[in-house]
């Protein structure tokens, strides 16, 4: 398999889906990405063509807008999509009203400064920001008068810049080596100026002073946190920087094993592409783990026509397979998860193969934690999680490993219940994530922004386009669970976990250098992206409720473990312990299942113990099951009958008494609690069976008094006739 092309069974943790979006239209003058509006833009001589690529790639022809003829260096639509900004040259940006067609321009002094770029913002004080070699201009666009009004100018030297709309973060590089940075965050909440900081670069020679290129710096947003990734070509590593309001901290170093890479961010994972080797490395920085979650694996193309799969195995036939070459010279990586093939006019979207990632480790708790943090492909996440739990139970893994796996699932569901799926809860989840990152931030609080969908917009010819990322929750049981005899199970709770065949995503510990600040100021709040509010919104779909655990795990494994239910009993007890710890209630039918398994093992004494100590939560379902099991064990039946009476389940209690032949006791109970839901014929049949005219008369009199309409029923006439014959 070359270049990652292969059969559907090829091992890969990342893939692109065939067919891609085709934008190879004649006469276009380059391709641009407007990440604020999720537009792929292709200008022609007198029109702007654009495709809306989110939430899914379009299938029809592009939309278009007429524009004046002239060169196009970059294109950005306003956030309300009522205007278009077009950079015409290094000294002019044209702004065009889409409704009226009128245009105005922002120009700079050609002899002393150059326009590097521009972007639209939702900042309350300005609409447009232009970046020049002499600093920034903050402008207000006034469509009524078709004019631009200067609000403020910020003067300093700028060599190049990076901006992503997702983070609202602008980084300005300066200095002889372009390693000195000034940062601003322009959001709906206002403007935040970051402290100046310097990026370190390794030297390959003593007197050599390398210059940092824009292509070697990336802004990514994962789990609602803003990071900057700087490629150190000499050390073949990415320096990871975290942004706070009053500090920029180098947190760690991610090995890349190559000096020629590209960066993507897919579903809160950092994806490093080794261009020469044509493989992908995945990093998950959620738990401050800075080692790859798996070995480097090729990028796969899925969905190729069946007759071209074999041809696609070789580099010579890659072009005929899908119309391009993987990691070709024309590939431009658009953060977060897009790849634009400028040479062939193709747009690819990157995906994670969660099934392959899950199959790469046997550490079930870790992979479950990893899956619970995903926000895309939600049905796959839930299906995989349930399958993993079923598998470790059927394989009879050590009980402590199964318990940890259940803790992961129930903790995730419990967090969702506590935050109620609200925006405030989502914000708290983001804050908890920041606290769990181990940063010594006192009083940290995420600065939230509104997440309207814009980024650095550059021709696809360049690889320094900005990066945009979608981002961002026991008392009796604990003591009595130990009562279950585990010794005969051969599965002690102290058993060692099954060793991982490869490092688990959430457990990989960093051997890389991690640099942390000694002290951060009182205002050292993490700088958060506009999508940080979205982090908690997906949890409702990936979390697994206790009912789903019962339906999709315990019901399915019960039949396969009939022969030796002891292990399953211990598993259910651990599940109940975990639920009690998380403050959740178990489905009543789970108690029914546990009772049945205990009775099947002739462990009636434990049933009585669990009922008396409320380990088995009283319910109608459990009471009826205890009554049923009482056919073989009278004391168990009594537990069930008492539970019905204690829970005031009058109808069922009367029905059970009748079933056992205690119709007079049932009659007295029905009179006391006015139970009129039981059919009188059931009482009369029992009385007739006793061949007692007195009892039959008493029952008829009772129901005639309790239910006056009873005398009009056929049952009354029939049993009145039976009574007359008995007399």
XYZ file of C-alpha atoms in Angstrom:
727
model
C 0.000 0.000 0.000
C 1.516 3.288 -1.062
C 0.424 6.714 -0.045
C -2.241 5.311 2.212
C -4.398 3.937 -0.611
C -5.638 0.452 -0.021
C -8.528 -1.863 0.614
C -11.168 -1.042 3.199
C -9.411 -3.383 5.616
C -6.146 -1.438 5.498
C -4.947 -0.350 8.920
C -5.259 3.404 9.298
C -6.439 5.783 11.990
C -7.310 8.645 9.635
C -8.898 8.782 6.216
C -10.439 11.037 3.578
C -13.715 10.122 1.967
C -14.034 9.667 -1.787
C -15.418 11.414 -3.774
C -14.058 14.843 -2.773
C -15.649 18.187 -3.597
C -14.585 19.050 -7.134
C -13.966 22.726 -7.836
C -11.836 22.424 -10.983
C -13.756 25.085 -12.892
C -12.029 26.623 -15.915
C -10.711 30.174 -15.664
C -10.630 30.365 -11.863
C -7.770 32.375 -10.381
C -6.894 30.327 -7.339
C -8.780 28.938 -4.360
C -9.282 30.641 -0.992
C -10.805 29.509 2.280
C -13.042 31.851 4.289
C -13.166 30.060 7.627
C -15.536 32.582 9.232
C -18.327 31.541 6.867
C -16.963 28.105 5.891
C -16.739 29.141 2.241
C -14.384 27.765 -0.369
C -13.951 30.706 -2.756
C -12.808 30.636 -6.374
C -12.549 34.016 -8.170
C -12.777 34.371 -11.945
C -12.221 37.450 -14.096
C -15.520 39.104 -13.139
C -17.196 36.835 -10.584
C -16.656 35.251 -7.177
C -17.687 31.590 -7.009
C -18.121 30.011 -3.590
C -19.240 26.761 -1.988
C -20.663 26.479 1.522
C -18.731 23.461 2.827
C -20.228 23.155 6.317
C -21.907 21.226 7.762
C -21.409 19.021 4.688
C -19.845 19.371 1.272
C -22.315 20.641 -1.361
C -23.298 18.518 -4.323
C -24.607 21.231 -6.633
C -22.964 24.071 -8.543
C -21.353 26.973 -6.654
C -23.018 30.263 -5.819
C -21.615 33.365 -7.479
C -21.357 37.131 -7.071
C -20.357 39.674 -9.743
C -17.241 41.747 -8.967
C -15.014 44.203 -10.760
C -12.180 42.855 -12.828
C -8.724 42.880 -11.325
C -6.209 40.779 -9.397
C -7.351 38.854 -6.304
C -4.938 38.049 -3.478
C -7.550 36.989 -0.910
C -11.327 37.032 -0.405
C -13.422 37.231 2.768
C -17.169 37.613 3.224
C -18.461 39.709 6.110
C -19.868 37.788 9.057
C -23.416 38.745 8.065
C -22.509 37.880 4.450
C -23.766 41.262 3.203
C -20.363 42.442 1.980
C -17.244 40.997 0.369
C -13.685 42.063 1.057
C -11.187 41.481 -1.766
C -7.498 42.193 -1.410
C -6.499 43.520 -4.796
C -2.814 44.158 -4.148
C -0.316 44.615 -1.359
C -1.572 48.216 -1.054
C -5.362 47.970 -1.542
C -8.374 46.084 -0.169
C -11.736 46.524 -1.893
C -15.034 46.203 0.004
C -18.173 45.527 -2.022
C -21.790 45.775 -0.862
C -23.490 42.620 -2.163
C -26.953 44.231 -2.219
C -26.119 47.457 -4.051
C -22.924 46.460 -5.842
C -21.204 49.635 -4.636
C -17.541 49.401 -3.651
C -15.061 51.310 -1.523
C -11.349 50.748 -0.901
C -8.810 50.828 1.892
C -5.372 51.800 0.662
C -1.998 52.254 2.302
C 1.115 54.274 1.444
C 2.888 52.300 -1.236
C 6.277 53.770 -0.375
C 6.369 52.884 3.317
C 4.033 50.001 4.149
C 2.379 46.887 2.758
C -0.991 45.294 3.472
C -0.379 41.717 4.598
C -4.046 40.805 4.906
C -7.405 41.561 6.547
C -10.277 39.858 8.327
C -13.810 40.586 9.533
C -14.543 40.492 13.259
C -17.493 40.450 15.649
C -15.660 42.813 17.993
C -18.083 45.533 19.224
C -15.700 48.392 18.371
C -14.834 47.488 14.758
C -15.890 45.376 11.785
C -12.680 44.941 9.815
C -9.023 44.711 10.784
C -6.279 45.201 8.236
C -2.774 43.972 8.991
C 0.082 46.037 7.568
C 3.837 45.863 7.933
C 3.490 49.024 10.044
C 0.775 47.691 12.380
C -3.016 47.322 12.548
C -5.932 49.449 11.380
C -9.265 48.874 13.130
C -12.099 49.914 10.799
C -15.876 50.217 10.880
C -17.668 49.357 7.633
C -20.660 51.616 6.953
C -22.735 50.095 4.120
C -25.279 52.960 4.077
C -22.642 55.490 3.093
C -20.437 52.843 1.446
C -17.429 53.965 3.449
C -14.806 52.786 5.941
C -14.165 54.691 9.154
C -10.873 54.352 10.991
C -11.396 53.637 14.701
C -7.817 53.082 15.824
C -4.325 52.413 14.504
C -1.788 50.303 16.362
C 1.772 50.966 15.270
C 4.525 48.315 15.359
C 6.595 46.311 12.889
C 5.012 43.179 11.438
C 6.687 40.622 9.174
C 3.834 38.127 8.874
C 0.704 37.155 10.762
C -1.650 34.288 11.590
C -5.341 34.540 12.422
C -8.156 32.036 12.940
C -11.756 33.055 13.378
C -12.380 30.096 15.659
C -9.893 31.337 18.240
C -10.392 35.042 17.342
C -6.636 35.157 17.925
C -4.231 37.269 15.851
C -0.484 36.577 16.106
C 1.949 39.142 14.644
C 5.546 38.053 14.011
C 8.482 40.451 14.046
C 12.219 40.522 14.676
C 15.209 39.421 12.612
C 14.228 35.744 12.993
C 10.464 36.368 13.194
C 10.424 34.809 16.667
C 9.004 37.804 18.569
C 5.206 37.772 18.770
C 2.465 40.205 19.687
C -1.020 38.785 20.120
C -4.572 40.137 20.182
C -7.902 38.423 20.621
C -10.771 40.228 18.894
C -14.035 38.765 20.130
C -17.614 39.752 20.849
C -16.478 40.446 24.402
C -13.927 43.043 23.334
C -10.194 43.167 22.675
C -7.643 41.284 24.754
C -3.960 42.145 24.282
C -1.606 39.294 25.085
C 1.871 39.857 26.504
C 4.709 39.731 24.021
C 6.536 36.428 23.869
C 9.342 34.768 21.965
C 9.493 31.355 20.332
C 12.681 29.367 20.631
C 14.439 27.879 17.604
C 17.236 25.308 17.608
C 20.339 26.055 15.548
C 21.910 23.491 13.280
C 25.129 25.526 13.131
C 26.709 27.859 15.685
C 26.580 31.008 13.533
C 23.382 30.154 11.722
C 20.275 32.154 12.665
C 17.255 30.507 11.048
C 14.164 32.570 10.265
C 10.830 31.279 11.485
C 8.367 30.913 8.607
C 4.620 31.367 8.871
C 4.213 27.845 7.510
C 5.898 26.504 10.661
C 3.437 28.091 13.107
C -0.145 26.924 13.608
C -3.008 28.091 15.820
C -5.244 25.212 16.884
C -8.189 25.016 19.232
C -8.875 21.697 20.955
C -11.233 21.080 23.866
C -11.972 24.812 23.861
C -8.328 25.678 24.596
C -6.187 27.750 22.264
C -2.726 26.410 21.460
C 0.074 27.535 19.196
C 2.207 24.855 17.551
C 5.668 25.876 16.360
C 7.733 23.480 14.264
C 11.361 23.101 15.311
C 12.865 21.674 12.138
C 16.231 20.896 13.729
C 14.791 18.882 16.620
C 11.915 17.583 14.483
C 9.338 18.522 17.107
C 6.388 20.827 17.679
C 6.656 23.266 20.566
C 3.254 23.544 22.215
C 2.264 26.950 23.656
C -0.837 27.654 25.758
C -2.370 31.137 25.924
C -3.442 32.913 29.101
C -4.509 36.512 29.538
C -1.231 37.564 31.143
C 1.140 34.804 30.015
C 2.018 32.551 27.118
C 3.366 29.245 28.419
C 5.337 26.613 26.558
C 3.648 23.487 27.857
C 5.387 20.650 26.062
C 7.123 19.367 22.968
C 5.437 16.948 20.563
C 7.813 14.757 18.545
C 7.134 14.782 14.794
C 10.011 12.540 13.597
C 10.233 14.690 10.463
C 11.061 18.280 9.530
C 8.477 18.383 6.745
C 5.003 18.202 8.217
C 1.495 19.621 8.091
C -0.970 20.025 10.959
C -4.706 19.383 11.207
C -7.143 19.234 14.101
C -9.876 16.619 13.882
C -12.395 16.033 16.650
C -10.143 17.663 19.276
C -7.127 15.585 18.242
C -3.970 17.141 16.818
C -3.095 15.375 13.572
C 0.502 15.666 12.348
C 1.096 14.667 8.723
C 4.583 13.492 7.758
C 4.620 14.648 4.158
C 7.550 12.546 2.964
C 6.572 9.326 4.734
C 2.881 9.934 3.943
C 1.761 8.884 7.408
C -0.282 10.482 10.183
C 0.534 10.862 13.896
C -2.276 11.561 16.380
C -1.939 13.478 19.657
C -4.576 13.901 22.372
C -3.533 16.674 24.776
C -6.618 16.470 27.000
C -4.861 14.733 29.888
C -1.511 16.460 29.293
C -0.290 13.437 27.372
C 2.293 14.521 24.827
C 3.173 11.223 23.182
C 1.407 9.821 20.097
C -1.661 7.761 20.855
C -0.556 5.198 18.276
C 2.160 4.384 15.804
C 2.332 6.501 12.615
C -0.039 5.044 10.045
C -0.882 5.955 6.429
C -3.743 8.194 5.404
C -6.451 6.102 3.759
C -8.772 7.046 0.916
C -12.170 5.452 1.454
C -14.932 5.004 -1.052
C -12.786 4.430 -4.145
C -14.514 2.615 -7.017
C -14.079 -1.127 -6.596
C -12.402 -1.554 -9.975
C -9.673 0.908 -9.030
C -8.687 -0.424 -5.625
C -5.963 -2.666 -6.946
C -4.685 0.016 -9.245
C -4.570 2.428 -6.346
C -2.054 0.242 -4.563
C 0.795 1.717 -6.608
C 1.901 5.311 -6.975
C 1.726 5.061 -10.759
C -2.016 4.532 -10.606
C -2.930 6.903 -7.809
C -4.021 9.602 -10.210
C -6.399 7.280 -12.046
C -7.770 6.057 -8.698
C -9.143 9.380 -7.515
C -7.722 12.144 -9.698
C -4.730 13.243 -7.620
C -1.755 12.206 -5.499
C -1.768 11.878 -1.733
C 0.409 14.536 -0.105
C 1.129 16.049 -3.483
C 2.844 19.409 -3.936
C -0.518 21.109 -4.462
C -1.957 19.972 -1.127
C -2.785 22.776 1.282
C -3.997 21.870 4.760
C -6.824 24.117 5.930
C -7.314 23.843 9.648
C -9.184 22.252 11.206
C -9.868 19.263 8.971
C -9.784 20.221 5.298
C -7.262 19.572 2.547
C -7.353 21.530 -0.678
C -5.626 20.009 -3.701
C -5.036 23.147 -5.755
C -3.441 21.273 -8.660
C -6.514 19.131 -9.245
C -9.263 21.377 -7.865
C -10.273 18.963 -5.075
C -11.348 19.517 -1.485
C -11.010 16.650 1.005
C -12.305 16.360 4.562
C -10.307 14.438 7.164
C -11.958 11.843 9.400
C -10.902 9.643 12.304
C -11.300 5.888 12.131
C -12.477 5.370 15.696
C -12.885 1.630 15.227
C -9.229 1.239 14.262
C -8.102 3.433 17.148
C -10.197 1.392 19.576
C -8.796 -1.838 18.168
C -5.212 -0.648 18.709
C -5.348 -1.036 22.499
C -6.689 -3.516 25.030
C -6.881 -0.936 27.819
C -10.664 -0.655 27.922
C -11.016 2.169 30.493
C -8.574 4.379 28.609
C -10.156 3.872 25.218
C -13.604 4.484 26.728
C -12.390 7.793 28.181
C -11.006 8.630 24.755
C -14.310 7.826 23.039
C -16.367 9.810 25.550
C -14.392 12.936 24.579
C -15.291 12.700 20.909
C -17.921 15.003 19.404
C -18.267 13.725 15.822
C -19.551 10.388 14.510
C -21.629 10.070 17.650
C -23.452 6.860 16.736
C -20.133 5.128 16.167
C -18.841 6.338 19.523
C -21.829 4.919 21.382
C -21.833 1.646 19.460
C -18.105 1.145 20.047
C -18.351 1.960 23.742
C -21.136 -0.548 24.312
C -19.317 -3.203 22.277
C -16.132 -2.717 24.315
C -17.975 -3.193 27.601
C -19.745 -6.313 26.324
C -16.451 -7.734 25.126
C -14.549 -7.295 28.370
C -17.425 -8.925 30.268
C -17.691 -11.876 27.896
C -13.902 -12.295 27.977
C -14.112 -12.313 31.792
C -11.501 -9.628 32.213
C -10.390 -8.831 35.791
C -13.184 -7.286 37.814
C -11.218 -4.145 38.661
C -10.739 -3.428 34.951
C -14.471 -3.884 34.267
C -15.260 -1.637 37.242
C -12.991 1.113 35.905
C -14.665 0.883 32.496
C -18.093 1.268 34.067
C -16.875 4.198 36.171
C -15.831 5.971 32.981
C -19.242 5.509 31.343
C -21.295 6.445 34.390
C -19.103 9.404 35.371
C -19.587 10.841 31.905
C -23.360 10.383 32.118
C -23.446 11.779 35.660
C -21.624 14.955 34.570
C -24.219 15.449 31.862
C -27.067 15.051 34.346
C -25.525 17.488 36.796
C -25.009 20.203 34.223
C -28.400 19.586 32.652
C -27.063 20.087 29.124
C -27.266 23.851 29.611
C -24.840 26.444 28.337
C -23.783 27.162 31.884
C -23.068 23.495 32.346
C -21.046 23.423 29.167
C -19.015 26.330 30.452
C -18.395 24.520 33.733
C -17.259 21.457 31.808
C -14.741 23.548 29.924
C -13.494 25.020 33.180
C -13.130 21.550 34.681
C -11.149 20.466 31.650
C -8.813 23.395 32.143
C -8.385 22.579 35.822
C -7.644 18.939 34.990
C -4.866 20.000 32.638
C -2.603 20.474 35.628
C -1.946 24.162 35.035
C -1.151 26.141 38.200
C -3.807 28.717 37.402
C -5.431 30.281 40.419
C -9.054 31.175 39.960
C -8.965 30.150 36.306
C -12.063 31.051 34.364
C -12.687 30.453 30.700
C -13.358 33.592 28.720
C -16.226 32.564 26.509
C -17.112 33.999 23.163
C -19.977 33.621 20.818
C -19.271 31.097 18.112
C -20.458 32.622 14.858
C -18.869 30.900 12.145
C -14.166 33.350 9.730
C -9.904 32.872 9.247
C -6.835 33.852 7.630
C -7.658 33.672 3.974
C -4.836 33.041 1.615
C -4.453 31.500 -1.809
C -4.181 27.752 -1.665
C -0.819 28.113 -3.317
C 0.573 28.986 0.125
C 0.723 26.648 3.105
C 0.585 29.293 5.793
C -3.144 29.708 5.752
C -4.703 30.103 9.136
C -6.109 27.263 11.098
C -9.692 27.018 12.266
C -11.014 24.379 14.592
C -14.442 23.303 15.761
C -14.403 22.891 19.531
C -15.424 23.291 22.658
C -18.896 17.116 31.857
C -22.861 4.732 48.366
C -23.221 3.848 51.340
C -24.691 0.357 51.685
C -23.666 -0.857 48.252
C -19.994 -0.090 48.672
C -19.844 -1.997 51.924
C -22.042 -4.902 50.954
C -20.588 -5.393 47.490
C -17.661 -7.027 49.227
C -20.091 -9.626 50.528
C -20.210 -11.244 47.121
C -17.755 -14.098 47.237
C -15.135 -13.403 44.578
C -12.714 -16.101 45.616
C -14.478 -18.862 43.740
C -14.615 -16.646 40.656
C -10.854 -16.732 40.238
C -11.103 -12.988 39.608
C -9.842 -10.939 42.506
C -10.424 -7.197 42.491
C -6.681 -6.834 42.845
C -5.985 -8.595 39.558
C -3.677 -6.787 37.208
C -5.071 -5.029 34.163
C -4.569 -6.623 30.792
C -1.462 -5.115 29.277
C -2.007 -2.771 26.408
C -0.799 -3.915 23.021
C -0.171 -0.299 22.181
C -0.305 2.833 24.300
C -3.860 3.800 25.196
C -4.966 7.238 24.059
C -5.732 8.728 27.426
C -3.047 6.959 29.430
C 0.066 7.645 27.432
C 2.411 9.492 29.720
C 4.710 12.066 28.364
C 8.391 11.443 28.172
C 8.779 14.742 26.390
C 9.986 17.888 28.013
C 7.152 19.822 29.615
C 7.738 23.443 30.505
C 5.329 25.077 32.938
C 5.278 28.476 34.559
C 6.412 28.780 38.142
C 3.792 31.399 38.956
C 1.027 32.957 36.894
C -0.688 36.178 37.791
C -4.080 36.423 39.407
C -5.583 37.190 36.008
C -4.056 34.096 34.412
C -7.300 32.885 32.997
C -7.063 30.553 30.005
C -7.762 32.276 26.727
C -10.665 30.354 25.224
C -11.991 30.155 21.709
C -15.492 31.085 20.653
C -16.336 27.403 20.368
C -15.474 26.612 23.959
C -19.176 26.894 24.700
C -19.845 24.058 22.277
C -17.748 21.518 24.132
C -20.515 20.388 26.428
C -23.320 20.333 23.877
C -22.343 17.042 22.266
C -22.133 15.080 25.489
C -25.837 14.206 25.454
C -25.322 12.140 22.336
C -22.213 10.163 23.259
C -22.978 9.419 26.898
C -24.573 6.097 27.773
C -27.403 5.964 30.269
C -27.869 3.162 32.827
C -30.925 2.000 30.874
C -28.847 1.715 27.685
C -26.244 -0.249 29.630
C -28.949 -2.663 30.736
C -30.521 -2.984 27.289
C -27.339 -3.160 25.207
C -24.926 -4.862 27.600
C -26.441 -6.889 30.429
C -29.417 -8.281 28.517
C -27.145 -9.384 25.682
C -24.428 -10.995 27.790
C -26.850 -12.750 30.163
C -27.749 -15.502 27.705
C -24.107 -16.210 26.919
C -23.165 -16.484 30.597
C -26.009 -18.723 31.753
C -23.715 -21.610 32.588
C -21.747 -19.722 35.246
C -23.598 -16.634 36.445
C -21.195 -15.913 39.330
C -18.958 -13.613 37.263
C -21.928 -11.672 35.905
C -23.263 -11.247 39.453
C -20.007 -9.604 40.509
C -20.066 -7.380 37.414
C -23.608 -6.207 38.177
C -22.643 -5.514 41.788
C -19.727 -3.387 40.570
C -22.101 -1.591 38.239
C -24.453 -0.840 41.136
C -21.510 0.409 43.201
C -20.432 2.684 40.372
C -23.980 3.995 39.955
C -24.270 4.735 43.653
C -20.940 6.552 43.538
C -22.141 8.640 40.586
C -25.476 9.382 42.281
C -27.535 7.570 39.643
C -30.453 5.142 39.870
C -30.354 1.713 38.289
C -33.121 0.433 36.007
C -35.533 -1.739 38.038
C -35.075 -4.637 35.628
C -31.385 -4.783 36.507
C -32.337 -5.667 40.083
C -34.671 -8.286 38.673
C -31.809 -9.764 36.672
C -29.478 -9.804 39.672
C -32.133 -11.500 41.807
C -32.708 -14.130 39.130
C -28.979 -14.855 38.831
C -28.621 -15.181 42.599
C -31.616 -17.530 42.776
C -30.203 -19.595 39.913
C -27.067 -20.041 42.008
C -29.203 -20.956 45.052
C -27.991 -17.838 46.890
C -31.295 -16.933 48.530
C -29.636 -15.732 51.719
C -27.872 -13.005 49.762
C -31.173 -11.979 48.174
C -32.635 -11.475 51.634
C -29.526 -9.569 52.722
C -29.593 -7.280 49.698
C -33.335 -6.599 50.063
C -33.108 -5.802 53.758
C -30.153 -3.463 53.235
C -31.749 -1.731 50.215
C -29.022 -2.937 47.877
C -31.886 -4.122 45.715
C -34.002 -1.016 45.256
C -37.681 -1.823 45.971
C -39.896 -1.701 42.902
C -42.939 -3.426 41.469
C -40.795 -5.373 39.012
C -38.506 -6.667 41.746
C -41.405 -7.547 44.050
C -43.155 -9.573 41.359
C -39.910 -11.371 40.552
C -39.402 -12.237 44.224
C -42.941 -13.633 44.343
C -42.199 -15.709 41.252
C -38.958 -17.015 42.726
C -40.899 -17.827 45.888
C -42.270 -20.925 44.192
C -38.958 -22.567 45.107
C -38.221 -20.587 48.270
C -41.048 -19.457 50.563
C -39.001 -16.809 52.383
C -38.192 -15.131 49.088
C -41.910 -15.056 48.262
C -42.575 -13.350 51.576
C -39.976 -10.698 50.705
C -41.847 -9.985 47.497
C -45.284 -9.849 49.121
C -44.025 -7.552 51.868
C -42.439 -5.279 49.248
C -45.760 -4.963 47.409
C -47.544 -4.026 50.616
C -44.846 -1.567 51.730
C -44.909 0.196 48.386
C -48.725 0.399 48.490
C -49.083 -1.595 45.300
C -52.582 -2.585 46.352
C -53.783 -4.152 43.120
C -50.734 -6.391 42.789
C -50.828 -7.317 46.472
C -54.459 -8.389 46.231
C -53.767 -10.280 43.001
C -50.910 -12.201 44.645
C -53.091 -13.120 47.648
C -55.774 -14.374 45.289
C -53.234 -16.335 43.294
C -52.105 -18.068 46.457
C -55.729 -18.792 47.518
C -56.000 -16.275 50.357
C -59.134 -14.689 48.982
C -60.641 -13.726 52.332
C -57.443 -11.935 53.346
C -57.439 -10.305 49.935
C -61.065 -9.275 50.430
C -60.351 -7.649 53.786
C -57.327 -5.823 52.276
C -59.398 -4.657 49.293
C -62.103 -3.339 51.649
C -59.544 -1.496 53.778
C -57.778 0.202 50.859
C -60.813 0.336 48.531
C -59.161 -1.695 45.786
C -61.709 -1.750 42.977
C -59.354 -2.628 40.123
C -59.409 -6.396 40.744
C -62.231 -8.209 38.937
C -64.927 -9.477 41.352
C -65.138 -12.711 39.341
C -61.691 -13.701 40.633
C -62.904 -13.523 44.245
C -66.157 -15.302 43.426
C -64.354 -18.138 41.650
C -62.212 -18.746 44.750
C -65.291 -18.681 46.980
C -67.171 -21.127 44.734
C -64.122 -23.401 44.692
C -64.344 -23.600 48.500
C -67.989 -24.724 48.095
C -69.139 -22.274 50.744
C -72.447 -20.534 50.141
C -71.741 -18.242 53.047
C -68.482 -17.047 51.509
C -70.056 -16.579 48.078
C -72.829 -14.494 49.658
C -70.289 -12.433 51.578
C -68.289 -11.699 48.403
C -71.426 -10.719 46.459
C -72.531 -8.437 49.272
C -69.085 -6.845 49.535
C -68.795 -5.913 45.856
C -72.420 -4.778 45.695
C -71.639 -2.347 48.486
C -68.189 -1.329 47.162
C -69.280 -0.990 43.543
C -72.986 -0.220 43.151
C -72.766 -0.817 39.399
C -71.722 -4.407 40.073
C -75.376 -5.481 40.337
C -75.910 -4.611 36.656
C -73.102 -6.872 35.425
C -73.423 -10.383 34.044
C -71.065 -11.671 36.758
C -73.526 -10.646 39.469
C -76.438 -12.451 37.805
C -74.403 -15.594 37.126
C -72.990 -15.945 40.641
C -76.349 -15.017 42.202
C -77.747 -18.019 40.337
C -74.836 -20.178 41.549
C -75.531 -19.053 45.123
C -79.218 -19.955 44.847
C -78.295 -23.443 43.658
C -75.794 -23.856 46.519
C -78.466 -22.923 49.033
